[in-house]
XYZ file of C-alpha atoms in Angstrom:
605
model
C 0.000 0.000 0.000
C 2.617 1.891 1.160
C 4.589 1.357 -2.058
C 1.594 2.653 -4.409
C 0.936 5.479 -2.216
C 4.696 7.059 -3.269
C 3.984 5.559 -7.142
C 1.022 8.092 -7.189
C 2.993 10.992 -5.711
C 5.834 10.390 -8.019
C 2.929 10.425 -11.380
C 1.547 13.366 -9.845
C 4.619 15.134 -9.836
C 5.804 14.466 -12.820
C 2.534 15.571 -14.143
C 2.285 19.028 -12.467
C 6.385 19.906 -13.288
C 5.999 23.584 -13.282
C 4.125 23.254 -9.757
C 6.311 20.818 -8.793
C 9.639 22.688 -9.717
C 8.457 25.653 -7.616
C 7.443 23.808 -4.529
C 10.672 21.601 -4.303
C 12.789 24.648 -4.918
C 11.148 27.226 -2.810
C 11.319 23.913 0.341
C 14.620 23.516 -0.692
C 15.819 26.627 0.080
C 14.190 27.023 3.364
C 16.055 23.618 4.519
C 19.140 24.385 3.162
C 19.156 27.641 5.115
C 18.197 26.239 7.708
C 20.048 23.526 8.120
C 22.724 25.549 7.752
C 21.711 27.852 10.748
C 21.353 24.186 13.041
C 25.168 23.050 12.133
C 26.195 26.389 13.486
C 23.591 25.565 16.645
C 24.927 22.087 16.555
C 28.919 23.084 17.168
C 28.276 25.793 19.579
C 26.192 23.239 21.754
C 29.086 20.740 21.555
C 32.036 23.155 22.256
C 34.643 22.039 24.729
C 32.315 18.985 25.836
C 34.111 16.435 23.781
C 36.597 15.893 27.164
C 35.693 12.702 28.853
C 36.305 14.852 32.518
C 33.849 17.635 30.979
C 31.479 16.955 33.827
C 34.354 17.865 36.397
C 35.879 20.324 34.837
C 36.378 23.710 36.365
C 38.168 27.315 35.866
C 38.522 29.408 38.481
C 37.336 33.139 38.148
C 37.783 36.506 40.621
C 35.268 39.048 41.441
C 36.946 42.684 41.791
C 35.183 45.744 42.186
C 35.912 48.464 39.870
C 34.351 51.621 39.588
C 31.669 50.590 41.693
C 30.755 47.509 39.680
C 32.552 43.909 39.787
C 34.597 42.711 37.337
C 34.698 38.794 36.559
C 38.445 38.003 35.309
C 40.151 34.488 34.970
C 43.834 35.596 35.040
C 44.995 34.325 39.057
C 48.229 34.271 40.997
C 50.823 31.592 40.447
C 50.554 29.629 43.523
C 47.028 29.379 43.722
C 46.979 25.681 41.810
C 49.518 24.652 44.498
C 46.786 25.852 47.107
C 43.651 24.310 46.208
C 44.783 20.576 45.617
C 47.063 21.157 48.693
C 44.041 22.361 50.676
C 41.122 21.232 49.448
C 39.523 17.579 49.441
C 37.147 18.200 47.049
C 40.154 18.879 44.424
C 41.531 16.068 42.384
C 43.965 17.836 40.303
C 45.060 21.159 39.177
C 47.173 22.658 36.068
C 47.994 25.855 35.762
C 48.913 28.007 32.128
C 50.167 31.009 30.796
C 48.240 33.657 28.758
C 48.440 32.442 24.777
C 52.201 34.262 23.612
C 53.681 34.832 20.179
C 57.159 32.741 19.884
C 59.207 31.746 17.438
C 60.324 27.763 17.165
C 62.658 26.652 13.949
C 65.520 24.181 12.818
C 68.038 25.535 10.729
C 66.861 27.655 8.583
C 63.097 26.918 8.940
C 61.272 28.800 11.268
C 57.758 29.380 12.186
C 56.067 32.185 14.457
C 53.525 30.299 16.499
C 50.787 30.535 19.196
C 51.882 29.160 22.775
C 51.289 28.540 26.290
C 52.674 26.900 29.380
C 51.250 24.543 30.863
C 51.593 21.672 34.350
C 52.249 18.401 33.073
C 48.745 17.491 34.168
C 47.267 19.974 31.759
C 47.380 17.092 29.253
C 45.385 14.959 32.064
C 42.339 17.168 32.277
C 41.979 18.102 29.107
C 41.544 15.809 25.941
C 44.242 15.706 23.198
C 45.365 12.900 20.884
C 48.348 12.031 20.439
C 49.869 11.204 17.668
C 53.083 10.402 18.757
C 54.753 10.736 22.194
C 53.593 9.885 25.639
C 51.039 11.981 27.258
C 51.684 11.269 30.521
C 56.017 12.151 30.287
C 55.301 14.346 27.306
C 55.937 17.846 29.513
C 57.527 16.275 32.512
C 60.971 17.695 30.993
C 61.597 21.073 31.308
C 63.223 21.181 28.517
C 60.472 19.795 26.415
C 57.890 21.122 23.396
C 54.692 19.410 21.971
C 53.163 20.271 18.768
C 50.531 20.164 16.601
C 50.311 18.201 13.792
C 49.691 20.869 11.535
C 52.622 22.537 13.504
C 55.133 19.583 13.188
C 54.201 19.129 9.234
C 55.022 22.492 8.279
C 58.494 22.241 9.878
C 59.203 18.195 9.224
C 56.369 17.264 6.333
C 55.582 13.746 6.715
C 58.932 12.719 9.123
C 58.562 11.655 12.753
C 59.482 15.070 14.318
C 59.767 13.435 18.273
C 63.583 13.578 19.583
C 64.396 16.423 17.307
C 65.463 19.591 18.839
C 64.185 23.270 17.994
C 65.427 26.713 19.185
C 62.294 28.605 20.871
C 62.785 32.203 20.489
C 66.460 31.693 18.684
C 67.436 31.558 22.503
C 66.396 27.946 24.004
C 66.830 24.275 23.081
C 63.628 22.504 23.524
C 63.652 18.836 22.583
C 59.761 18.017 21.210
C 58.402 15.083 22.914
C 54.954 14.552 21.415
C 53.052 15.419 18.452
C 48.779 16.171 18.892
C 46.396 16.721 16.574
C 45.220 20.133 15.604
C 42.478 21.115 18.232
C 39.105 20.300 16.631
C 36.761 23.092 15.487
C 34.468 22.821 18.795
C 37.020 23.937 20.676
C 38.561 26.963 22.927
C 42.047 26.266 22.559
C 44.092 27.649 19.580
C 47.625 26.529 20.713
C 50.450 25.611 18.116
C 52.935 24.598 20.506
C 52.598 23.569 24.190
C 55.910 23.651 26.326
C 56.196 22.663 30.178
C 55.494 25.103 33.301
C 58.789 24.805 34.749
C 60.706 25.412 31.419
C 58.383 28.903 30.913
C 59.757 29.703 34.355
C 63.323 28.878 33.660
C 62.681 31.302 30.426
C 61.906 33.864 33.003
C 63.287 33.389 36.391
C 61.381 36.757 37.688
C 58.229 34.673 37.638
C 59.351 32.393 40.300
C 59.575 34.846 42.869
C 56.267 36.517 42.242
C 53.228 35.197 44.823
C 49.728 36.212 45.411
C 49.818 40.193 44.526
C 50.465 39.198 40.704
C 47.315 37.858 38.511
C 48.701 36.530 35.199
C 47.810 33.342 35.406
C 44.806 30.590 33.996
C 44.099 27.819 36.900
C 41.820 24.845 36.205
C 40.560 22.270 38.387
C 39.372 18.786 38.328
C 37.071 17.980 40.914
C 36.357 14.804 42.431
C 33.188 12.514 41.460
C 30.267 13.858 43.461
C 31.993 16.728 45.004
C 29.593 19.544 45.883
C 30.516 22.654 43.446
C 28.859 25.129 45.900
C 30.365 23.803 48.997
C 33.805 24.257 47.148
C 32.807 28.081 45.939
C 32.008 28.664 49.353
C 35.340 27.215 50.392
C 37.402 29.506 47.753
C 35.694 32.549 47.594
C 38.246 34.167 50.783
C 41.250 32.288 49.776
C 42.492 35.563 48.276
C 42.056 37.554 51.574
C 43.831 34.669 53.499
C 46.857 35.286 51.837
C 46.870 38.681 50.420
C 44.574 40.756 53.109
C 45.454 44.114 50.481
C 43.434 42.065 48.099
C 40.889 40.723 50.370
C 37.908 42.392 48.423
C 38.620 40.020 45.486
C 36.402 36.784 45.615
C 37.277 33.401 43.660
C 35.095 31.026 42.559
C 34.835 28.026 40.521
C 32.632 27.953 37.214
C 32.425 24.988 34.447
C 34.599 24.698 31.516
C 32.157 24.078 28.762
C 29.998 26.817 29.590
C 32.335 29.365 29.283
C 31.632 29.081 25.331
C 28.222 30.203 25.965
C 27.761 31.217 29.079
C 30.849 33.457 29.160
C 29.781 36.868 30.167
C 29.721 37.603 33.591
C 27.743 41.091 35.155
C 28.181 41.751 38.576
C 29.813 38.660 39.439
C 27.638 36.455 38.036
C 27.141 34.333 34.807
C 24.197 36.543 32.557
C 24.739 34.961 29.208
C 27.247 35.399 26.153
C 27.051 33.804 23.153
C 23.817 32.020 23.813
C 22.288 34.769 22.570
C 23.453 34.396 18.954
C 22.742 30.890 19.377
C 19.060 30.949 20.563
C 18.961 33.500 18.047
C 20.071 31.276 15.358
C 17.399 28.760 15.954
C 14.975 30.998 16.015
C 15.986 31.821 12.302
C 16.432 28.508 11.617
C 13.080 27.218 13.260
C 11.172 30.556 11.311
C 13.071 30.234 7.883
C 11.669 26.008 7.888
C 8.176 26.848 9.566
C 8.089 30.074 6.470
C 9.168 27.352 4.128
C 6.459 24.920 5.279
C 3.712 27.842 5.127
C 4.631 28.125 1.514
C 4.607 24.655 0.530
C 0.770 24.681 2.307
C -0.240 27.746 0.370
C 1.037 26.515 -3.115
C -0.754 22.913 -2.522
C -4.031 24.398 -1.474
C -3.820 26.837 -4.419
C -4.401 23.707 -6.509
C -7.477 22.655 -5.051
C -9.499 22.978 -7.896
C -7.294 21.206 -9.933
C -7.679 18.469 -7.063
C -10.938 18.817 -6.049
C -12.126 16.746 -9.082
C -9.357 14.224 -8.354
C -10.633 13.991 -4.845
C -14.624 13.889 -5.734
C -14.168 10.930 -8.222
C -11.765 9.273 -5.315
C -14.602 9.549 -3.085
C -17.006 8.762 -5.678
C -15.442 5.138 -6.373
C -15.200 4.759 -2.418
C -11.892 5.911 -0.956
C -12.125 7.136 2.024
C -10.835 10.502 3.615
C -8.099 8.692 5.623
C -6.753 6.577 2.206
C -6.988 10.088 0.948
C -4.979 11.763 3.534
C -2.362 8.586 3.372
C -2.244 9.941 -0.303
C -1.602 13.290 0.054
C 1.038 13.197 2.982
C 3.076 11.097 0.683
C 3.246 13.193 -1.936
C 4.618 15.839 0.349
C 7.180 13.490 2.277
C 8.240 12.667 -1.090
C 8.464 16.364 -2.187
C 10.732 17.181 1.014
C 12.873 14.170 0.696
C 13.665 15.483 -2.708
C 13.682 19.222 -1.179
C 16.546 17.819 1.044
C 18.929 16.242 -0.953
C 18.191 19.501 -3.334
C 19.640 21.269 0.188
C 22.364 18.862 0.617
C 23.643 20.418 -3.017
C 23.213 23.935 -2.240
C 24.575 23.660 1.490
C 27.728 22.042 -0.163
C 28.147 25.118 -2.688
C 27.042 27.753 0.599
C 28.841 26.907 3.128
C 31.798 28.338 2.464
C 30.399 31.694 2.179
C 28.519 31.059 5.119
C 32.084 30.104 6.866
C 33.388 33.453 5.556
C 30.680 35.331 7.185
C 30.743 33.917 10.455
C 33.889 33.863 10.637
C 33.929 29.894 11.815
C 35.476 26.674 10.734
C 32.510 23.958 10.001
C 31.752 21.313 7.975
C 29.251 18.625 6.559
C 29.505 15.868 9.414
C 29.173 13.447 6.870
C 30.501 10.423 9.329
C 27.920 11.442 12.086
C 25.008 8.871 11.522
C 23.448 10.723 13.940
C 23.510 13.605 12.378
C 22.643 12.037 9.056
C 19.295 10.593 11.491
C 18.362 13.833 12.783
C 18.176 15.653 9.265
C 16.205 12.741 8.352
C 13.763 13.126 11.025
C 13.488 17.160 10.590
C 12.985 16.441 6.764
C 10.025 13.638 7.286
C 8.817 16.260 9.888
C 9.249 18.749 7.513
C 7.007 16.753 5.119
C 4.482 16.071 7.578
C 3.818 19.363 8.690
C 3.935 20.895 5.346
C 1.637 18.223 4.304
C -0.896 18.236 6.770
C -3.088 20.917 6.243
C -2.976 20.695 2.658
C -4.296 16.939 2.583
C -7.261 17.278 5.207
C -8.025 20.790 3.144
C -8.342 18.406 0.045
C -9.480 15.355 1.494
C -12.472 17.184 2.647
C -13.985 18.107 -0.469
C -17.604 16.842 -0.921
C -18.129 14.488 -3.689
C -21.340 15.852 -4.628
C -20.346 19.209 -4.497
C -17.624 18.817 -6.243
C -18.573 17.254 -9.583
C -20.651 20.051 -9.844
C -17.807 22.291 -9.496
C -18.342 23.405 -5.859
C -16.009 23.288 -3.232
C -18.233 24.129 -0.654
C -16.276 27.296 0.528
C -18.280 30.503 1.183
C -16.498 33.515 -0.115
C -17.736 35.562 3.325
C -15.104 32.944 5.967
C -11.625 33.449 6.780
C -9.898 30.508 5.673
C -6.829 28.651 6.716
C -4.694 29.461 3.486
C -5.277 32.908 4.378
C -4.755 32.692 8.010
C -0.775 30.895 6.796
C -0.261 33.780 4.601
C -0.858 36.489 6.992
C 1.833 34.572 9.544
C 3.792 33.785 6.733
C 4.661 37.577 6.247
C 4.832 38.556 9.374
C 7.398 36.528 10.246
C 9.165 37.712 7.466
C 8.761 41.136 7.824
C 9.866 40.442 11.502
C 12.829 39.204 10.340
C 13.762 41.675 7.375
C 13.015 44.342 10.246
C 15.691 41.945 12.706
C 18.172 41.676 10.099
C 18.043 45.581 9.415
C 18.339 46.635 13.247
C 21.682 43.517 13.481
C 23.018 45.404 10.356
C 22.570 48.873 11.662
C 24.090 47.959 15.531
C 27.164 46.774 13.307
C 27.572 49.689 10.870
C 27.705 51.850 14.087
C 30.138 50.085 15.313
C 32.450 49.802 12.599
C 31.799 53.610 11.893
C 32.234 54.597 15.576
C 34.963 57.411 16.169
C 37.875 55.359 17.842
C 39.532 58.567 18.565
C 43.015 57.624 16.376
C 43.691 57.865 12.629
C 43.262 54.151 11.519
C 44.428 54.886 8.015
C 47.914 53.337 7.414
C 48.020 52.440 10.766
C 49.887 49.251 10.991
C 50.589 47.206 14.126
C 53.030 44.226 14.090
C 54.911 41.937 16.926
C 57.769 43.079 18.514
C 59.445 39.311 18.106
C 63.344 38.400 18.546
C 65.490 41.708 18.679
C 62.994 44.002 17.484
C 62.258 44.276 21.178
C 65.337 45.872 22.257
C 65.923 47.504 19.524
C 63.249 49.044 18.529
C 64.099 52.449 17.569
C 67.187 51.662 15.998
C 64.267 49.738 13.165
C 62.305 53.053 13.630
C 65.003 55.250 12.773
C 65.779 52.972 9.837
C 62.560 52.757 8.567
C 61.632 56.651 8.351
C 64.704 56.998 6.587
C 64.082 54.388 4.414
C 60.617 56.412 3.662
C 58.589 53.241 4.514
C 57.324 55.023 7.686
C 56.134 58.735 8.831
C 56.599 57.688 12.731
C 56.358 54.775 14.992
C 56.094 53.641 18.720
C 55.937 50.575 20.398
C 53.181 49.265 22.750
C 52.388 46.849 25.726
C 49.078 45.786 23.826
C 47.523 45.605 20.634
C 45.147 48.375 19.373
C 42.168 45.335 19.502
C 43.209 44.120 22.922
C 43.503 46.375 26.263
C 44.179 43.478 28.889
C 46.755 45.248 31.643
C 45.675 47.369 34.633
C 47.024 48.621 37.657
C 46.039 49.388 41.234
C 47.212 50.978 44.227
C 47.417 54.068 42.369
C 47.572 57.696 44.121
C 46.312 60.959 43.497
C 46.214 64.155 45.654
C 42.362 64.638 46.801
C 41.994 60.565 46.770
C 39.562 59.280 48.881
C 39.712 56.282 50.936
C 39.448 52.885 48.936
C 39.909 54.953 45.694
C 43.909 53.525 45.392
C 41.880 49.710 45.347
C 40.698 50.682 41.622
C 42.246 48.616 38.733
C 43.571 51.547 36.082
C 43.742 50.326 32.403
C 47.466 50.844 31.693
C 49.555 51.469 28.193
C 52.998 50.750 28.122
C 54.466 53.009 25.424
C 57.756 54.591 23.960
C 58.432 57.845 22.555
C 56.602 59.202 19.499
C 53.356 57.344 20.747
C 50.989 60.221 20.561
C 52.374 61.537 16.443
C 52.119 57.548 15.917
C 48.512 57.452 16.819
C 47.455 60.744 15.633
C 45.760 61.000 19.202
C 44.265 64.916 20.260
C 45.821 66.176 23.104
C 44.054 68.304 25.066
C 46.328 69.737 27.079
C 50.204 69.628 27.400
C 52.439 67.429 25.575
C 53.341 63.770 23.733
C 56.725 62.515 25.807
C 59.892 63.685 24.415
C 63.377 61.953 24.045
C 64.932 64.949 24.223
C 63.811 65.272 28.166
C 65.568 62.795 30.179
C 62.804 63.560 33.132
C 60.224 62.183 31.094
C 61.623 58.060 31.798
C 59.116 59.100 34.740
C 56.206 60.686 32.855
C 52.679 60.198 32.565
C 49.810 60.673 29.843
C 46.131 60.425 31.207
C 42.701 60.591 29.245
C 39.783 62.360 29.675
C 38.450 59.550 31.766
C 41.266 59.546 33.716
C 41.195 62.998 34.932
C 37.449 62.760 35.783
C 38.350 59.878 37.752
C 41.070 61.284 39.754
C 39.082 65.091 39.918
C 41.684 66.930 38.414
C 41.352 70.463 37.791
C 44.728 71.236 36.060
C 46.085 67.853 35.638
C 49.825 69.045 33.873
C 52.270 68.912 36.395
C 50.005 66.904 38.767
C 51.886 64.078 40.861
C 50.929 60.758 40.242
C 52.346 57.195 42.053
C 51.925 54.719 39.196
C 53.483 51.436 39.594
C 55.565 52.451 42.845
C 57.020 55.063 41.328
C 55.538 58.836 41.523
C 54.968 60.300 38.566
C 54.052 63.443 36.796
C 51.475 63.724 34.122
C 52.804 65.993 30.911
C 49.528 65.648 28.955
C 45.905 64.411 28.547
C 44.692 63.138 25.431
C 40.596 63.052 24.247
C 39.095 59.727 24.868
C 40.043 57.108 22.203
C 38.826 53.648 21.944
C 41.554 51.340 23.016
C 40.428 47.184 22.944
C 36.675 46.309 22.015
C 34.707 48.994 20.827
C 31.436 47.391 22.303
C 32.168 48.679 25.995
C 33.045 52.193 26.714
C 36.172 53.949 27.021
C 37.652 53.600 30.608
C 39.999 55.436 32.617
C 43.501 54.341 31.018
C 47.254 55.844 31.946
C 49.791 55.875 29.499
C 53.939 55.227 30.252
C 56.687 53.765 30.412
C-alpha cells in the first residue's frame, strides 16, 4: 500500500512539473538555510564537551570591584593551583597556564612564528588531546620539552617523525619536542600551536618564580572529584584571596564549568548573565522561522491547486476511498516532495557553506561520518514533510463528492480561511525578520563607523618578536629613513586588545578605597601620541629629548574625571611604585573592544 501510495505521488509530480519545480525549490531553500543555521547551533552546543572529565571540569574566576561595579576576570596568581589541591579535598587535580604568547620555534633555517602557552604536566590529564606520537603522561615532565601540533610539526618536518628532534624557541632555548597532537578540533577553545612545560616557561623567566599572590597573570583549572559539591567548594574559595593577600581581600574566587564558558561566558556583577547564547538561541529561532516560512509556503502553493484536485478527490470519493486513504495519499506526496527538497539542500549547502564560513567567521563542515547527524536531518525532513503536508491533505481530502462534480467546493467567499490565516503569519514573520536583520546590520555599521579617537588609516601594528624588542628604535630610525614610515612607537598591547591594569594608584584629593581601583594601563615609547594621531588636550606627547620624562605620565579624559583633576599638567601621580608626573591628557580614544566604553587608562613607560 505503502509502495503505491509514493507511485502516485511520483505520477503526480511528474505531471504538475511547473508546480512541482516551484514547490521543491522554494522547500529547498528554506532547509538548506536552515540547516545551515542548526550546524552552526549544533557546534556551539558541543564546544569544549568532547573531554571525557567535561562533567568535572572547572576554571577558576575573581570578582573585583571596579568603579563601583565587579569585574569577573580568569587571570589568578601563580601559587594558587599549588593551594587548592594542597588544601582542598574536594580537588583532584590542578594545572595551571600562561596567557596564549607569540614565539618563534625553527631548525636551521626553517622557522615558524607560532601561538603558545605553558602549561603543568597534568594539563594534558584534564583536558583531551590525541596524540599522535609521544607519551602523554612524560610528554611535559621535561623542562626542557615542546609538543606540537600536527599541523605545527608538518610544516616544519612534512611527513617525518618530528619526536627527539630539537628546535630553538625564540632563537634563545633548546627545547627537545616530545609529542606530536592533533590540531584542536573546530568545537574547541584552545588555539595553541605549541605547548611547552610550566617549569621550562619559568626557567625562560626566572622573575616569575619569585612573584606570589599580589600578581594575577595566570589561567588555573581544576578537576574535581566525582560527586563533590561545586557550591560547597565556591564557598570554600571565595576568601582564599584575603587569606593570603589581606590588600586584596575584596577580590572573591570562585569556581565555574569549563564548557559553559563558550556560551555562558559573560559575567555582570559577578555572576554568569549569558554570552554567546544569545546568537545561538537567536540562530534557531531563524532557523526554526526560515523552515516553519518554508512549510507555510509549501501549504499555500498545494491548497492553491485545489481545484485542480478537487475533481481528483470527488471521483476518489465517488469510487469509495475514504478521507483517511486520501490523507495517506496526500502526505506522501509531500514526504516525497521534502525528501527530494533535502537532498536539493544537501547540493546547495555544499556550494554555501563556504560563504557562510566566511561570514561567520567559523570553521565547520558537513559531518558526513555522524550517523546521527545524518538521522536527525532525516527526522526534521520527514517532519518537515508532515507538517507541510498536513493541512494541505485534510483541506483536500475534505472536499464533498457531490459538491464537487458540480464544481463546488463548498467554501463561502464571506469565511476566513486557513490558506489565508498561513499567509498572513507567513509575512509577518518575514517582515519580523527583514526588520531583525536591518536593526543587526545597523548595531554593526555603528560600530564599525564609531569614532575610535586615532587615525586608523595606514596604521599598521606588528609583533615586537626576537630583537625588534630591544631595539626598537634603531628599526624606527631605519625605517623613516628608508621612507617606509612617517613615525612609529611601540606598545604593551595591541590596538584590539587592552588586557593590563594597575592598582594601588595615588592621586592628591583621593579618597579612601579609591587607590583599590584597577587603572587600564599602556605601556608606550616615545613618538606614541604623532604615531597614533591621538588629540591632546592639554600639554604634551613625551619627548626623548627630556631625560625627566623616563618618569612621565599621559592620562585621558576619563582619567582625569576619575582622579578630579582640575589642572592635571604637572600633577603628581604614584603609578606602579614610582611617583609620577602627568605631561599631557589626550581626548578619549577607543583602546580594545569597541562594544564597551572607554575607561579610565594611563599611558607610560
Amino acid at each position: 500500500m505503502l509502495k503505491n501510495y509514493f507511485k502516485t505521488a511520483w505520477r503526480n509530480l511528474t505531471q504538475n512539473k511547473v508546480s512541482s519545480i516551484i514547490n521543491i525549490s522554494g522547500l529547498a531553500i528554506g532547509m538548506a538555510v536552515s540547516f545551515m543555521l542548526l550546524l552552526y547551533v549544533y557546534n556551539e552546543f558541543s564546544f569544549d564537551k568532547y573531554h571525557p572529565n567535561d562533567s568535572r571540569l572547572y576554571q577558576v574566576f575573581k570578582n573585583q570591584p571596579r568603579n563601583g561595579e565587579i569585574k569577573t576576570k580568569d587571570i589568578l596568581p601563580r601559587p594558587l593551583a599549588e593551594t587548592l589541591i594542597k588544601d582542598f579535598p574536594e580537588v583532584e587535580e590542578t594545572a595551571r597556564t600562561s596567557e596564549t604568547m607569540s614565539a618563534v620555534i625553527g631548525m636551521g633555517s626553517k622557522a615558524l612564528k607560532v601561538q603558545v602557552i605553558a602549561a603543568d604536566p597534568a594539563f594534558l590529564q584534564l583536558f583531551k588531546f590525541d596524540f599522535l606520537s609521544g607519551s602523554k603522561r612524560s610528554a611535559l615532565n621535561d623542562a626542557s620539552s615542546i609538543v606540537l601540533t600536527e599541523s605545527t610539526a608538518k610544516a616544519l618536518f612534512g611527513s617525518n617523525n618530528p619526536v627527539g628532534q630539537v628546535l630553538k624557541y625564540n632563537n634563545n632555548f633548546p627545547l627537545k619536542i616530545t609529542a606530536v597532537i592533533k590540531d584542536h578540533p573546530q568545537n574547541s577553545s584552545f588555539s595553541f600551536k605549541v605547548l611547552i612545560p610550566w617549569d621550562g616557561f619559568m626557567n625562560q623567566q626566572p622573575w616569575l618564580k619569585e612573584i606570589g599572590w599580589d600578581n594575577y597573570a595566570f589561567h588555573t583549572f581544576v578537576l574535581l572529584k566525582q560527586g563533590a559539591n561545586v557550591q560547597s567548594v565556591n564557598n570554600k574559595v571565595h576568601d582564599l584571596i584575603g587569606n593570603y593577600l589581606p590588600a586584596d581581600k575584596e577580590i572573591k574566587l570562585f569556581v565555574y564549568p569549563f564548557s559553559k564558558l563558550h556560551l555562558y561566558g559573560e559575567f555582570k556583577a559577578g555572576v554568569s548573565a549569558g554570552g554567546n547564547i544569545e546568537y545561538v538561541r537567536l540562530f534557531l529561532i531563524l532557523a526554526v522561522g526560515i523552515l516553519l516560512i518554508a512549510c507555510i509556503n509549501f501549504m499555500n502553493l498545494s491548497t492553491a491547486r485545489s481545484e485542480k484536485r478537487a475533481r481528483e478527490v470527488g471521483i476518489r470519493k465517488a469510487i469509495g476511498a475514504r478521507r483517511l486513504s486520501l490523507v495517506k495519499q496526500f502526505m506522501s506526496e509531500s514526504v516525497l516532495m521534502a525528501l527530494v527538497a533535502f537532498g536539493i539542500a544537501l547540493i546547495l549547502m555544499i556550494v554555501l557553506l563556504p560563504l557562510f564560513r566566511q561570514m561567520m567567521h567559523i570553521q565547520l563542515s558537513l559531518p558526513y561520518n555522524n550517523l546521527w547527524a545524518w538521522a536527525l536531518a532525516l527526522d526534521i525532513t520527514l517532519f518537515t514533510g508532515l507538517v507541510s503536508g498536513c493541512y494541505p491533505a485534510l483541506f483536500l481530502s475534505s472536499f464533498n463528492p457531490v459538491k464537487v462534480l458540480k464544481g463546488q467546493t463548498g467554501l463561502s467567499k464571506g469565511t476566513i480561511r486557513p490558506r489565508q490565516v498561513l499567509v498572513v503569519l507567513q509575512f509577518t514573520f518575514t517582515v519580523s525578520l527583514i526588520l531583525g536583520s536591518i536593526f543587526i546590520y545597523k548595531q554593526l555599521a555603528y560600530i564599525g563607523e564609531r569614532p575610535v579617537g586615532y587615525t586608523r588609516n595606514g596604521l599598521i601594528e606588528m609583533p615586537s618578536d626576537g630583537a625588534l624588542y630591544d631595539k626598537f628604535e634603531s628599526f624606527r630610525r631605519d625605517a623613516i629613513d628608508a621612507g617606509a614610515i612617517t613615525e612609529g612607537a611601540a606598545t604593551s598591547e595591541p590596538i584590539t586588545l587592552l588586557n593590563s591594569a594597575s592598582w594601588k594608584n595615588y592621586w592628591p584629593g583621593q579618597l579612601p578605597g579609591e587607590d583599590k581601583i584597577p587603572i587600564d594601563a599602556i605601556g608606550v615609547t616615545y613618538h606614541f601620541i604623532d604615531t597614533y594621531q591621538l588629540k591632546l588636550t592639554e600639554g604634551r606627547d613625551l619627548d626623548m629629548s627630556r631625560p625627566s620624562d623616563s618618569t612621565a605620565i599621559i592620562l585621558n579624559e576619563a582619567a582625569v574625571k576619575l582622579m578630579r583633576l582640575k589642572d592635571p599638567i604637572g600633577t603628581k601621580v604614584k603609578w606602579m611604585d614610582i611617583d609620577r608626573t602627568v605631561i599631557g591628557v589626550v581626548k578619549d580614544f577607543v583602546w580594545g573592544s569597541p562594544y564597551e566604553p572607554v575607561k579610565p587608562t594611563i599611558i607610560g613607560f
